[in-house]
CSV table of C-alpha atoms in Angstrom, one decimal:
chain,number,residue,atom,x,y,z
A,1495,UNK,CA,-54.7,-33.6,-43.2
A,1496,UNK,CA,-53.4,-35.9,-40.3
A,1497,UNK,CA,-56.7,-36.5,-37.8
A,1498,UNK,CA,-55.5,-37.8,-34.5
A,1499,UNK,CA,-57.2,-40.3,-32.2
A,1500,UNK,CA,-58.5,-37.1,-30.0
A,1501,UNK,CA,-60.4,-35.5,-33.0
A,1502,UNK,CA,-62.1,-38.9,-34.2
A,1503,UNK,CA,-63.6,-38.9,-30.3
A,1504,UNK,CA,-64.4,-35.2,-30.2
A,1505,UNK,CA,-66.1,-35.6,-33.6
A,1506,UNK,CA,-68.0,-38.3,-32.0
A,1507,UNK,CA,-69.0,-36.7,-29.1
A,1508,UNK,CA,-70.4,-33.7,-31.0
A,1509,UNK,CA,-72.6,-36.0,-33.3
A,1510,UNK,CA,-73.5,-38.0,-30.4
A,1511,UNK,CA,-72.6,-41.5,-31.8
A,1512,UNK,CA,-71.2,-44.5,-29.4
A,1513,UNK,CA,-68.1,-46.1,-31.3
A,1514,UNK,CA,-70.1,-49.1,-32.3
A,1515,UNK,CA,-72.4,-46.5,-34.1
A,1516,UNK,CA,-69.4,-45.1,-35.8
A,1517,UNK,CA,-68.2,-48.5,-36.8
A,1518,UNK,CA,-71.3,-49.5,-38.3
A,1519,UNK,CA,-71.9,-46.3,-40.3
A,1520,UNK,CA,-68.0,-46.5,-41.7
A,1521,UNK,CA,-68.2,-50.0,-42.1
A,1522,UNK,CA,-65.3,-50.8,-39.8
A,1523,UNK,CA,-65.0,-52.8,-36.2
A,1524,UNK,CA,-65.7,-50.6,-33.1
A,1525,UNK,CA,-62.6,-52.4,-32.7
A,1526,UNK,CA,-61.0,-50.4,-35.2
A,1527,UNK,CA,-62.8,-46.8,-34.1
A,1528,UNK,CA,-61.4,-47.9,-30.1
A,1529,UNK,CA,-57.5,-48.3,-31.6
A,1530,UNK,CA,-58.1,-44.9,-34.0
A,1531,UNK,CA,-58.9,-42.8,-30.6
A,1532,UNK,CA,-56.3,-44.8,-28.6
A,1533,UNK,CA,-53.7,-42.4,-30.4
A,1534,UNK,CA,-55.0,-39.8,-28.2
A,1535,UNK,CA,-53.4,-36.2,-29.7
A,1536,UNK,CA,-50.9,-38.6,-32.1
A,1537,UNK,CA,-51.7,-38.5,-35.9
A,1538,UNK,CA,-54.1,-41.7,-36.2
A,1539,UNK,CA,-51.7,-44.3,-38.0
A,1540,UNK,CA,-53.7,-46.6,-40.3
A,1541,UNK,CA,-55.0,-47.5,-43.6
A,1542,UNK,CA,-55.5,-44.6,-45.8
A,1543,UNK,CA,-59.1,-46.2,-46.7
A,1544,UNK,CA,-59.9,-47.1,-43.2
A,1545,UNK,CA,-59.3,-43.4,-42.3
A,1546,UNK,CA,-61.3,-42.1,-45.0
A,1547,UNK,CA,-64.4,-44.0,-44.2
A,1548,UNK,CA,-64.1,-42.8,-40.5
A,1549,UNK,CA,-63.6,-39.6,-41.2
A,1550,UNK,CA,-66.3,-39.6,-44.4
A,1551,UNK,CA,-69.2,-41.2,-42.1
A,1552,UNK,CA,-68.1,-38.7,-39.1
A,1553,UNK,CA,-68.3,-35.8,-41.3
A,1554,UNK,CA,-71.7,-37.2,-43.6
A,1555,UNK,CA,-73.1,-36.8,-39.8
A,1556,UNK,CA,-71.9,-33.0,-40.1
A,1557,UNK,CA,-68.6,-32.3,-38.2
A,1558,UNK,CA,-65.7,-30.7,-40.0
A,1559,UNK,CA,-62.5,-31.3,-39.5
A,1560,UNK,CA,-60.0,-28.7,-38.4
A,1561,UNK,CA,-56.1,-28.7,-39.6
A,1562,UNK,CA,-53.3,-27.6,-37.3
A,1563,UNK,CA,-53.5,-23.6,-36.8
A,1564,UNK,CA,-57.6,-23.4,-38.0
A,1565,UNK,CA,-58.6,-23.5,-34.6
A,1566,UNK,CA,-57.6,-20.5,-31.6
A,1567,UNK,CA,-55.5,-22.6,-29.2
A,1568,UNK,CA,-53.2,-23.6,-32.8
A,1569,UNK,CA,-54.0,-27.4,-32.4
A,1570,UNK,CA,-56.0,-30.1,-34.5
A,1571,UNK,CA,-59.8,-30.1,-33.6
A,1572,UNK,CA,-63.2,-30.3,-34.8
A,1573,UNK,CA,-66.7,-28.1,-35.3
A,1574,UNK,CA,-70.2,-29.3,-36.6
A,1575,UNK,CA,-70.8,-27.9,-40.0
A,1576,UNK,CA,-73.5,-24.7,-40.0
């Protein structure tokens, strides 16, 4: 599923984790977590591992990511996990 930079920062903001936090817990740069979000709603364009530990740390933390069309407006987004 293509995550843009929009999701990794709402995903954030849900958990209520600072990008450094992120970073840490995916074993990345914050570096890395700032140029993810800087795609804003664009498909995040980067190493298929780097993705997956961003997107494995933000949803070990208990977000779930939403594909195209899961959510009501039709778009990409995110939800914490019940």
């Amino acid at each position: 599923m293509p995550i843009t930079g929009y999701q990794i920062k709402a995903a954030r903001s849900l958990v209520g984790i600072e990008q450094v936090d992120l970073a840490e817990r995916a074993g990345v740069s914050a570096n890395t977590i700032r140029n993810m979000e800087a795609f804003k709603g664009e498909r995040v364009k980067v190493r298929t591992d780097t993705l997956d530990a961003v997107t494995d740390a933000l949803r070990a933390a208990g977000v779930v990511f939403l594909d195209d069309g899961e959510t009501t407006s039709g778009g990409p987004g995110v939800r914490l996990s019940q």
